[in-house]
Amino acid sequence: MKFLKGDLIGESTVLFMLNMLASILNYVCQLLMAQVLSVESFGTVNTIFSFMLIVSVPGTALTMTASKYYAQLPQDCQDSEKTGFIVRVFRYVTFSGVVFFVLCIAAMHPLSQILSIVDAAVLILMFVLSALSLYQPLYAGVFAGNKQFLTVGLYALTIPVYKIISIIAAKVLFVDDWQRLYTILAVMIVGTVLTASLGHYGAKRVLGKFSILQRSEYSMKITTKSINILILNICLMVYMNIDLFSVRYYGGEGESGLYSSALLFGRVIYYFATTLGTILLPLVAAKQNKREQQIRMFHKMMGLLLIFMAVCIGFFNVGGGFLIKLLYGSGYMGAQPYVKYVSLISAALSICTVLVNYLVGVDRTRFAACSMTAINGIIFALIILESDIRVILTGIGMIGMGGALLIYLFSVFKKDQ
């Protein structure tokens, strides 16, 4: 990465390594859960993770907003400008989490039907986890915006670590499948609280001491740009998880468990793309008036993604059956036909992820937000009109790829948006 200078080269390299380690640990989590839980419960817990990703969209938008805010602050800015932002946003996150939990309790019955989860205890644990999940993205954005890439990488490791601890606890303490599922979710709640506490401590180390009770001069203005960022993140998370929800809706618990095992391969590419996006956004945001440098940074990152993606897709599709049997056992061999669909969808998702991080960094989000909304709308129409899982998955991948190309052609080089 020749466009990085000084300490950024070392920190960015370390971030790659730490994020890849976090990805490996996430894969270990999936493999352990597949061994500890039944196929049906494995599908249920991955459905919960997908639900959490979608409802944590405001948190993901905050990651981008915080990263961009701190990346654009002048070096000689007052401490109140640094701490005022996080104090105000922390209050917003807390309020949003409480409101979200109350709304989920009120809508428990329809959510139970949509997600095909009938156990009330599982639903409540899922709601608590989802409400608490808004804090981690905020602190990740603070670290990234201040170019603390080493801290970003270490912070990302905490999530798979407490997931692994939860799985081990479930395995040691219980034999019953549902009790193990309860334990995994409960321990994850404790891990989420501890992770948020670590993030809060780290933010004080980076920004200076502050109190959530202090007066904040920062005003959270709802602008067209902030709305576009929120829309983009909603669309990305919906696109990322709509395939699993479709398989679960039309194929049932068992089929969703098989598909979840195939998703492991797609997540390899996606985690790499999120690493690139984490680095790219604050870098291009800091180059506000140097458009050629911004585009050059973007193309280098995209080039790295395409090379990595081609290698992974080729490897997974050639050796997918062997890898599934090796990692999950013969009981999951029914997942093999899904590998090609996962490859296509993850490729489109990863390209869109890097694109969105770039466009947020350079304030060119309007066309992308409209396009991603249209893409998801077309996909929803396909799911309603078609019940064949394979047709739906092919459509999701092809529509996503076409949308990514459209956004690239009309957003990256266009002068005004």
Tab-separated table of C-alpha atoms in Angstrom:
chain	number	residue	atom	x	y	z
A	1	MET	CA	0.000	0.000	0.000
A	2	LYS	CA	2.314	2.698	-1.266
A	3	PHE	CA	-0.231	5.482	-0.714
A	4	LEU	CA	0.127	5.031	3.053
A	5	LYS	CA	2.942	6.898	4.752
A	6	GLY	CA	4.887	6.679	7.981
A	7	ASP	CA	3.375	4.785	10.865
A	8	LEU	CA	0.165	4.195	8.862
A	9	ILE	CA	1.951	1.512	6.838
A	10	GLY	CA	2.767	-0.487	9.946
A	11	GLU	CA	-0.602	0.075	11.623
A	12	SER	CA	-2.550	-0.755	8.461
A	13	THR	CA	-0.565	-3.947	8.022
A	14	VAL	CA	-1.230	-4.890	11.640
A	15	LEU	CA	-4.933	-4.121	11.127
A	16	PHE	CA	-5.009	-6.531	8.190
A	17	MET	CA	-3.387	-9.216	10.311
A	18	LEU	CA	-5.663	-8.649	13.312
A	19	ASN	CA	-8.796	-8.546	11.165
A	20	MET	CA	-7.763	-11.744	9.449
A	21	LEU	CA	-7.208	-13.276	12.897
A	22	ALA	CA	-10.662	-12.052	13.932
A	23	SER	CA	-12.053	-13.629	10.769
A	24	ILE	CA	-10.348	-16.928	11.569
A	25	LEU	CA	-11.791	-16.828	15.079
A	26	ASN	CA	-15.237	-16.117	13.625
A	27	TYR	CA	-14.842	-19.197	11.435
A	28	VAL	CA	-13.808	-21.174	14.509
A	29	CYS	CA	-16.997	-19.936	16.200
A	30	GLN	CA	-19.090	-21.237	13.319
A	31	LEU	CA	-17.339	-24.600	13.357
A	32	LEU	CA	-17.675	-24.974	17.127
A	33	MET	CA	-21.343	-24.004	17.068
A	34	ALA	CA	-21.988	-26.556	14.336
A	35	GLN	CA	-20.499	-29.225	16.603
A	36	VAL	CA	-22.144	-28.070	19.847
A	37	LEU	CA	-25.635	-27.319	18.479
A	38	SER	CA	-28.020	-29.339	16.331
A	39	VAL	CA	-28.417	-28.387	12.659
A	40	GLU	CA	-31.752	-26.706	13.499
A	41	SER	CA	-30.308	-24.664	16.400
A	42	PHE	CA	-27.287	-23.802	14.274
A	43	GLY	CA	-29.668	-22.336	11.705
A	44	THR	CA	-31.516	-20.497	14.482
A	45	VAL	CA	-28.410	-18.876	15.952
A	46	ASN	CA	-27.253	-17.734	12.505
A	47	THR	CA	-30.699	-16.279	11.888
A	48	ILE	CA	-30.267	-14.378	15.170
A	49	PHE	CA	-26.868	-13.087	14.027
A	50	SER	CA	-28.394	-11.952	10.742
A	51	PHE	CA	-31.212	-10.168	12.578
A	52	MET	CA	-28.642	-8.444	14.787
A	53	LEU	CA	-26.671	-7.268	11.775
A	54	ILE	CA	-29.741	-5.695	10.222
A	55	VAL	CA	-30.989	-3.939	13.369
A	56	SER	CA	-27.475	-2.701	14.194
A	57	VAL	CA	-27.467	-0.644	10.979
A	58	PRO	CA	-27.672	2.669	12.914
A	59	GLY	CA	-24.534	1.545	14.740
A	60	THR	CA	-22.770	0.784	11.460
A	61	ALA	CA	-23.779	4.196	10.155
A	62	LEU	CA	-22.318	5.675	13.346
A	63	THR	CA	-19.029	3.895	12.633
A	64	MET	CA	-18.790	5.719	9.313
A	65	THR	CA	-20.000	9.022	10.770
A	66	ALA	CA	-17.587	8.893	13.713
A	67	SER	CA	-14.688	7.795	11.503
A	68	LYS	CA	-15.303	10.646	9.081
A	69	TYR	CA	-15.908	13.228	11.842
A	70	TYR	CA	-12.592	12.563	13.579
A	71	ALA	CA	-10.646	12.135	10.331
A	72	GLN	CA	-11.658	15.646	9.247
A	73	LEU	CA	-10.989	17.394	12.576
A	74	PRO	CA	-7.985	19.737	12.442
A	75	GLN	CA	-5.035	18.712	14.597
A	76	ASP	CA	-5.260	21.905	16.674
A	77	CYS	CA	-8.981	21.510	17.474
A	78	GLN	CA	-10.193	21.969	21.044
A	79	ASP	CA	-10.708	18.966	23.305
A	80	SER	CA	-14.385	19.866	23.619
A	81	GLU	CA	-14.833	19.225	19.884
A	82	LYS	CA	-13.406	15.731	20.300
A	83	THR	CA	-15.302	14.718	23.419
A	84	GLY	CA	-18.527	16.594	22.678
A	85	PHE	CA	-19.260	14.326	19.711
A	86	ILE	CA	-18.930	11.038	21.555
A	87	VAL	CA	-20.847	12.260	24.607
A	88	ARG	CA	-23.840	13.293	22.510
A	89	VAL	CA	-23.755	10.158	20.341
A	90	PHE	CA	-23.402	7.897	23.401
A	91	ARG	CA	-26.661	9.330	24.743
A	92	TYR	CA	-28.308	8.814	21.356
A	93	VAL	CA	-27.160	5.176	21.261
A	94	THR	CA	-28.438	4.504	24.781
A	95	PHE	CA	-31.821	6.052	24.068
A	96	SER	CA	-32.106	4.170	20.757
A	97	GLY	CA	-31.253	0.872	22.426
A	98	VAL	CA	-33.984	1.263	25.051
A	99	VAL	CA	-36.597	2.269	22.469
A	100	PHE	CA	-35.596	-0.592	20.190
A	101	PHE	CA	-35.936	-3.172	22.976
A	102	VAL	CA	-39.399	-1.915	23.928
A	103	LEU	CA	-40.544	-1.992	20.292
A	104	CYS	CA	-39.216	-5.528	19.844
A	105	ILE	CA	-41.117	-6.743	22.904
A	106	ALA	CA	-44.273	-5.150	21.515
A	107	ALA	CA	-43.706	-6.798	18.124
A	108	MET	CA	-42.598	-10.176	19.474
A	109	HIS	CA	-45.381	-12.187	17.837
A	110	PRO	CA	-44.887	-10.991	14.234
A	111	LEU	CA	-41.097	-11.201	14.617
A	112	SER	CA	-41.482	-14.767	15.851
A	113	GLN	CA	-43.380	-15.655	12.689
A	114	ILE	CA	-41.009	-13.845	10.340
A	115	LEU	CA	-37.874	-15.391	11.877
A	116	SER	CA	-39.450	-18.804	12.534
A	117	ILE	CA	-38.344	-18.649	16.190
A	118	VAL	CA	-41.097	-19.693	18.604
A	119	ASP	CA	-39.141	-19.766	21.880
A	120	ALA	CA	-39.879	-16.571	23.839
A	121	ALA	CA	-36.662	-16.805	25.892
A	122	VAL	CA	-34.551	-16.968	22.730
A	123	LEU	CA	-36.371	-13.950	21.308
A	124	ILE	CA	-35.854	-11.857	24.472
A	125	LEU	CA	-32.161	-12.731	24.615
A	126	MET	CA	-31.895	-11.778	20.949
A	127	PHE	CA	-33.579	-8.412	21.609
A	128	VAL	CA	-31.176	-7.617	24.479
A	129	LEU	CA	-28.145	-8.549	22.364
A	130	SER	CA	-29.377	-6.426	19.470
A	131	ALA	CA	-30.034	-3.391	21.673
A	132	LEU	CA	-26.537	-3.575	23.167
A	133	SER	CA	-24.850	-4.078	19.799
A	134	LEU	CA	-24.979	-0.345	18.982
A	135	TYR	CA	-22.053	0.605	21.249
A	136	GLN	CA	-19.214	-1.372	19.648
A	137	PRO	CA	-19.531	0.280	16.190
A	138	LEU	CA	-19.402	3.746	17.762
A	139	TYR	CA	-16.072	3.123	19.458
A	140	ALA	CA	-14.690	1.354	16.376
A	141	GLY	CA	-15.468	4.504	14.382
A	142	VAL	CA	-13.725	6.710	16.961
A	143	PHE	CA	-10.559	4.603	16.735
A	144	ALA	CA	-10.613	4.430	12.927
A	145	GLY	CA	-11.222	8.176	12.535
A	146	ASN	CA	-8.215	8.895	14.724
A	147	LYS	CA	-6.205	6.430	12.593
A	148	GLN	CA	-5.700	4.139	15.595
A	149	PHE	CA	-5.789	1.095	13.311
A	150	LEU	CA	-3.956	-1.120	15.794
A	151	THR	CA	-6.658	-0.393	18.374
A	152	VAL	CA	-9.377	-1.037	15.766
A	153	GLY	CA	-7.905	-4.472	15.082
A	154	LEU	CA	-7.537	-5.403	18.751
A	155	TYR	CA	-11.051	-4.174	19.469
A	156	ALA	CA	-12.454	-6.302	16.650
A	157	LEU	CA	-10.898	-9.383	18.260
A	158	THR	CA	-13.047	-9.070	21.381
A	159	ILE	CA	-16.238	-10.129	19.574
A	160	PRO	CA	-15.145	-13.588	18.352
A	161	VAL	CA	-13.325	-14.156	21.653
A	162	TYR	CA	-16.462	-13.829	23.780
A	163	LYS	CA	-18.397	-15.877	21.215
A	164	ILE	CA	-15.908	-18.719	21.601
A	165	ILE	CA	-16.122	-18.441	25.404
A	166	SER	CA	-19.919	-18.668	25.185
A	167	ILE	CA	-19.737	-21.826	23.070
A	168	ILE	CA	-17.243	-23.480	25.421
A	169	ALA	CA	-19.447	-22.602	28.419
A	170	ALA	CA	-22.489	-24.124	26.686
A	171	LYS	CA	-20.575	-27.296	25.838
A	172	VAL	CA	-19.196	-27.759	29.372
A	173	LEU	CA	-22.325	-26.857	31.347
A	174	PHE	CA	-25.160	-28.489	29.412
A	175	VAL	CA	-26.104	-31.443	27.232
A	176	ASP	CA	-29.565	-30.284	26.176
A	177	ASP	CA	-29.565	-28.472	22.816
A	178	TRP	CA	-31.859	-25.609	23.847
A	179	GLN	CA	-30.026	-25.022	27.122
A	180	ARG	CA	-26.825	-24.706	25.131
A	181	LEU	CA	-28.448	-22.150	22.862
A	182	TYR	CA	-29.666	-20.125	25.875
A	183	THR	CA	-26.168	-20.227	27.392
A	184	ILE	CA	-24.472	-19.038	24.211
A	185	LEU	CA	-26.806	-16.044	23.960
A	186	ALA	CA	-26.593	-15.169	27.677
A	187	VAL	CA	-22.787	-15.267	27.796
A	188	MET	CA	-22.680	-13.185	24.622
A	189	ILE	CA	-24.725	-10.499	26.372
A	190	VAL	CA	-22.112	-10.333	29.140
A	191	GLY	CA	-19.359	-10.214	26.513
A	192	THR	CA	-21.102	-7.376	24.667
A	193	VAL	CA	-21.291	-5.290	27.856
A	194	LEU	CA	-17.605	-5.893	28.609
A	195	THR	CA	-16.659	-5.021	25.016
A	196	ALA	CA	-18.573	-1.747	25.230
A	197	SER	CA	-16.786	-0.944	28.504
A	198	LEU	CA	-13.404	-1.591	26.891
A	199	GLY	CA	-14.366	0.667	23.993
A	200	HIS	CA	-15.371	3.450	26.380
A	201	TYR	CA	-12.049	3.182	28.201
A	202	GLY	CA	-10.144	3.169	24.892
A	203	ALA	CA	-12.030	6.240	23.668
A	204	LYS	CA	-10.954	8.151	26.787
A	205	ARG	CA	-7.356	7.153	26.110
A	206	VAL	CA	-7.553	8.450	22.528
A	207	LEU	CA	-9.701	11.572	23.027
A	208	GLY	CA	-8.957	12.540	26.617
A	209	LYS	CA	-11.104	12.229	29.722
A	210	PHE	CA	-14.817	12.873	29.378
A	211	SER	CA	-18.044	12.074	31.205
A	212	ILE	CA	-21.324	11.036	29.635
A	213	LEU	CA	-22.966	13.531	32.028
A	214	GLN	CA	-20.896	16.487	30.827
A	215	ARG	CA	-22.388	19.229	28.671
A	216	SER	CA	-21.948	18.665	24.954
A	217	GLU	CA	-21.861	21.521	22.451
A	218	TYR	CA	-22.025	19.086	19.549
A	219	SER	CA	-25.385	19.109	17.790
A	220	MET	CA	-26.489	15.999	15.919
A	221	LYS	CA	-28.024	17.475	12.791
A	222	ILE	CA	-30.038	15.218	10.535
A	223	THR	CA	-28.788	16.088	7.055
A	224	THR	CA	-29.344	14.564	3.632
A	225	LYS	CA	-25.847	13.079	3.815
A	226	SER	CA	-26.490	11.402	7.170
A	227	ILE	CA	-29.773	9.989	5.864
A	228	ASN	CA	-27.981	8.640	2.790
A	229	ILE	CA	-25.360	6.964	4.996
A	230	LEU	CA	-28.108	5.337	7.054
A	231	ILE	CA	-29.934	4.166	3.907
A	232	LEU	CA	-26.731	2.705	2.464
A	233	ASN	CA	-26.011	0.741	5.619
A	234	ILE	CA	-29.584	-0.513	5.849
A	235	CYS	CA	-29.413	-1.672	2.239
A	236	LEU	CA	-26.027	-3.371	2.738
A	237	MET	CA	-27.193	-5.258	5.816
A	238	VAL	CA	-30.446	-6.298	4.171
A	239	TYR	CA	-28.548	-7.509	1.110
A	240	MET	CA	-26.055	-9.335	3.314
A	241	ASN	CA	-28.735	-11.312	5.125
A	242	ILE	CA	-31.707	-11.595	2.775
A	243	ASP	CA	-30.340	-14.817	1.288
A	244	LEU	CA	-30.328	-16.621	4.646
A	245	PHE	CA	-33.792	-15.326	5.545
A	246	SER	CA	-35.089	-16.505	2.152
A	247	VAL	CA	-33.622	-19.971	2.609
A	248	ARG	CA	-35.064	-20.211	6.122
A	249	TYR	CA	-38.501	-19.008	4.976
A	250	TYR	CA	-38.803	-21.365	2.005
A	251	GLY	CA	-36.569	-24.224	3.168
A	252	GLY	CA	-37.082	-24.366	6.936
A	253	GLU	CA	-34.699	-24.707	9.901
A	254	GLY	CA	-32.676	-27.621	8.522
A	255	GLU	CA	-32.020	-25.984	5.158
A	256	SER	CA	-31.037	-22.713	6.847
A	257	GLY	CA	-28.525	-24.672	8.937
A	258	LEU	CA	-26.955	-26.137	5.797
A	259	TYR	CA	-26.864	-22.754	4.095
A	260	SER	CA	-25.288	-21.190	7.192
A	261	SER	CA	-22.364	-23.592	6.894
A	262	ALA	CA	-21.812	-22.560	3.261
A	263	LEU	CA	-21.932	-18.889	4.296
A	264	LEU	CA	-18.621	-19.447	6.066
A	265	PHE	CA	-16.846	-19.306	2.708
A	266	GLY	CA	-18.507	-16.061	1.676
A	267	ARG	CA	-17.617	-14.391	4.951
A	268	VAL	CA	-13.907	-14.881	4.165
A	269	ILE	CA	-14.256	-12.415	1.290
A	270	TYR	CA	-16.578	-10.077	3.162
A	271	TYR	CA	-14.319	-9.716	6.211
A	272	PHE	CA	-11.423	-8.846	3.913
A	273	ALA	CA	-13.592	-6.198	2.228
A	274	THR	CA	-14.596	-4.644	5.568
A	275	THR	CA	-10.926	-4.383	6.507
A	276	LEU	CA	-10.195	-2.508	3.289
A	277	GLY	CA	-13.195	-0.244	3.830
A	278	THR	CA	-12.165	0.527	7.423
A	279	ILE	CA	-8.815	1.809	6.193
A	280	LEU	CA	-10.111	3.512	3.041
A	281	LEU	CA	-12.853	5.706	4.515
A	282	PRO	CA	-10.785	7.895	6.886
A	283	LEU	CA	-7.946	8.130	4.348
A	284	VAL	CA	-10.084	9.503	1.520
A	285	ALA	CA	-12.022	11.717	3.950
A	286	ALA	CA	-8.745	13.360	4.977
A	287	LYS	CA	-7.981	14.131	1.288
A	288	GLN	CA	-11.027	16.365	0.787
A	289	ASN	CA	-9.638	18.478	-2.055
A	290	LYS	CA	-7.418	15.903	-3.745
A	291	ARG	CA	-9.808	13.973	-5.938
A	292	GLU	CA	-7.177	12.166	-8.005
A	293	GLN	CA	-5.559	10.776	-4.860
A	294	GLN	CA	-8.945	9.644	-3.571
A	295	ILE	CA	-9.722	7.742	-6.773
A	296	ARG	CA	-6.246	6.214	-6.842
A	297	MET	CA	-6.636	4.975	-3.255
A	298	PHE	CA	-10.020	3.487	-4.099
A	299	HIS	CA	-8.771	1.632	-7.172
A	300	LYS	CA	-5.817	0.167	-5.302
A	301	MET	CA	-8.094	-1.116	-2.566
A	302	MET	CA	-10.556	-2.483	-5.120
A	303	GLY	CA	-7.708	-4.155	-6.996
A	304	LEU	CA	-6.618	-5.933	-3.817
A	305	LEU	CA	-10.192	-7.058	-3.212
A	306	LEU	CA	-10.688	-8.412	-6.736
A	307	ILE	CA	-7.454	-10.435	-6.623
A	308	PHE	CA	-8.291	-11.882	-3.200
A	309	MET	CA	-11.861	-12.558	-4.281
A	310	ALA	CA	-10.846	-14.433	-7.436
A	311	VAL	CA	-8.462	-16.699	-5.520
A	312	CYS	CA	-11.030	-17.474	-2.797
A	313	ILE	CA	-13.941	-18.140	-5.148
A	314	GLY	CA	-11.862	-20.484	-7.293
A	315	PHE	CA	-10.573	-22.383	-4.262
A	316	PHE	CA	-13.945	-22.692	-2.536
A	317	ASN	CA	-15.807	-23.881	-5.622
A	318	VAL	CA	-13.178	-26.472	-6.526
A	319	GLY	CA	-12.715	-27.838	-3.013
A	320	GLY	CA	-16.057	-26.895	-1.433
A	321	GLY	CA	-17.262	-30.457	-0.848
A	322	PHE	CA	-13.992	-31.550	0.723
A	323	LEU	CA	-13.883	-28.462	2.960
A	324	ILE	CA	-17.475	-28.888	4.157
A	325	LYS	CA	-16.892	-32.530	5.073
A	326	LEU	CA	-13.591	-31.691	6.769
A	327	LEU	CA	-14.919	-28.710	8.744
A	328	TYR	CA	-18.491	-29.729	9.529
A	329	GLY	CA	-18.756	-33.462	8.927
A	330	SER	CA	-20.799	-35.570	6.517
A	331	GLY	CA	-24.068	-34.340	8.042
A	332	TYR	CA	-23.539	-30.987	6.306
A	333	MET	CA	-22.709	-32.274	2.795
A	334	GLY	CA	-26.090	-30.975	1.640
A	335	ALA	CA	-24.535	-27.490	1.823
A	336	GLN	CA	-22.216	-28.099	-1.141
A	337	PRO	CA	-24.671	-26.931	-3.865
A	338	TYR	CA	-24.979	-23.609	-2.059
A	339	VAL	CA	-21.278	-22.705	-2.333
A	340	LYS	CA	-21.586	-21.233	-5.839
A	341	TYR	CA	-24.503	-19.027	-4.811
A	342	VAL	CA	-22.695	-17.850	-1.674
A	343	SER	CA	-19.633	-17.006	-3.791
A	344	LEU	CA	-21.649	-14.822	-6.166
A	345	ILE	CA	-23.579	-13.013	-3.433
A	346	SER	CA	-20.511	-12.421	-1.247
A	347	ALA	CA	-18.588	-11.027	-4.234
A	348	ALA	CA	-21.338	-8.489	-4.940
A	349	LEU	CA	-21.644	-7.629	-1.231
A	350	SER	CA	-17.895	-7.127	-0.816
A	351	ILE	CA	-17.592	-4.856	-3.862
A	352	CYS	CA	-20.533	-2.777	-2.621
A	353	THR	CA	-18.971	-2.580	0.865
A	354	VAL	CA	-15.717	-1.041	-0.408
A	355	LEU	CA	-17.691	1.227	-2.757
A	356	VAL	CA	-19.913	2.511	0.038
A	357	ASN	CA	-16.977	3.233	2.357
A	358	TYR	CA	-15.303	5.206	-0.414
A	359	LEU	CA	-18.435	7.159	-1.341
A	360	VAL	CA	-19.155	8.046	2.299
A	361	GLY	CA	-15.573	9.262	2.672
A	362	VAL	CA	-15.851	11.580	-0.362
A	363	ASP	CA	-19.458	12.725	0.274
A	364	ARG	CA	-20.928	11.145	-2.852
A	365	THR	CA	-23.721	9.017	-1.469
A	366	ARG	CA	-26.949	10.193	-3.118
A	367	PHE	CA	-26.906	8.052	-6.274
A	368	ALA	CA	-25.596	5.020	-4.385
A	369	ALA	CA	-28.367	5.297	-1.767
A	370	CYS	CA	-31.055	5.465	-4.458
A	371	SER	CA	-29.478	2.578	-6.397
A	372	MET	CA	-29.097	0.305	-3.360
A	373	THR	CA	-32.720	0.979	-2.383
A	374	ALA	CA	-33.847	0.019	-5.890
A	375	ILE	CA	-31.671	-3.110	-5.817
A	376	ASN	CA	-33.235	-4.317	-2.579
A	377	GLY	CA	-36.689	-3.491	-3.878
A	378	ILE	CA	-36.138	-5.664	-6.972
A	379	ILE	CA	-34.811	-8.484	-4.776
A	380	PHE	CA	-37.873	-8.329	-2.501
A	381	ALA	CA	-40.115	-8.523	-5.557
A	382	LEU	CA	-38.194	-11.582	-6.744
A	383	ILE	CA	-38.584	-13.293	-3.354
A	384	ILE	CA	-42.332	-12.626	-3.313
A	385	LEU	CA	-42.883	-13.872	-6.873
A	386	GLU	CA	-40.508	-16.869	-6.791
A	387	SER	CA	-40.353	-19.760	-4.326
A	388	ASP	CA	-37.453	-21.744	-5.824
A	389	ILE	CA	-34.513	-21.152	-3.477
A	390	ARG	CA	-31.872	-21.561	-6.184
A	391	VAL	CA	-33.563	-19.086	-8.507
A	392	ILE	CA	-33.833	-16.582	-5.648
A	393	LEU	CA	-30.148	-16.948	-4.689
A	394	THR	CA	-29.019	-16.584	-8.307
A	395	GLY	CA	-31.165	-13.478	-8.657
A	396	ILE	CA	-29.794	-11.930	-5.458
A	397	GLY	CA	-26.226	-12.385	-6.716
A	398	MET	CA	-26.817	-11.138	-10.258
A	399	ILE	CA	-28.901	-8.129	-9.204
A	400	GLY	CA	-26.235	-7.191	-6.632
A	401	MET	CA	-23.422	-7.433	-9.180
A	402	GLY	CA	-25.337	-5.322	-11.692
A	403	GLY	CA	-26.085	-2.717	-9.042
A	404	ALA	CA	-22.428	-2.546	-7.959
A	405	LEU	CA	-21.335	-1.912	-11.544
A	406	LEU	CA	-23.994	0.764	-11.976
A	407	ILE	CA	-22.941	2.571	-8.791
A	408	TYR	CA	-19.284	2.425	-9.799
A	409	LEU	CA	-19.899	3.870	-13.267
A	410	PHE	CA	-22.147	6.702	-12.141
A	411	SER	CA	-20.638	7.620	-8.752
A	412	VAL	CA	-16.865	7.295	-8.763
A	413	PHE	CA	-16.120	9.619	-11.694
A	414	LYS	CA	-19.164	11.861	-11.827
A	415	LYS	CA	-18.306	15.436	-10.827
A	416	ASP	CA	-21.480	16.534	-9.072
A	417	GLN	CA	-23.980	14.644	-6.904
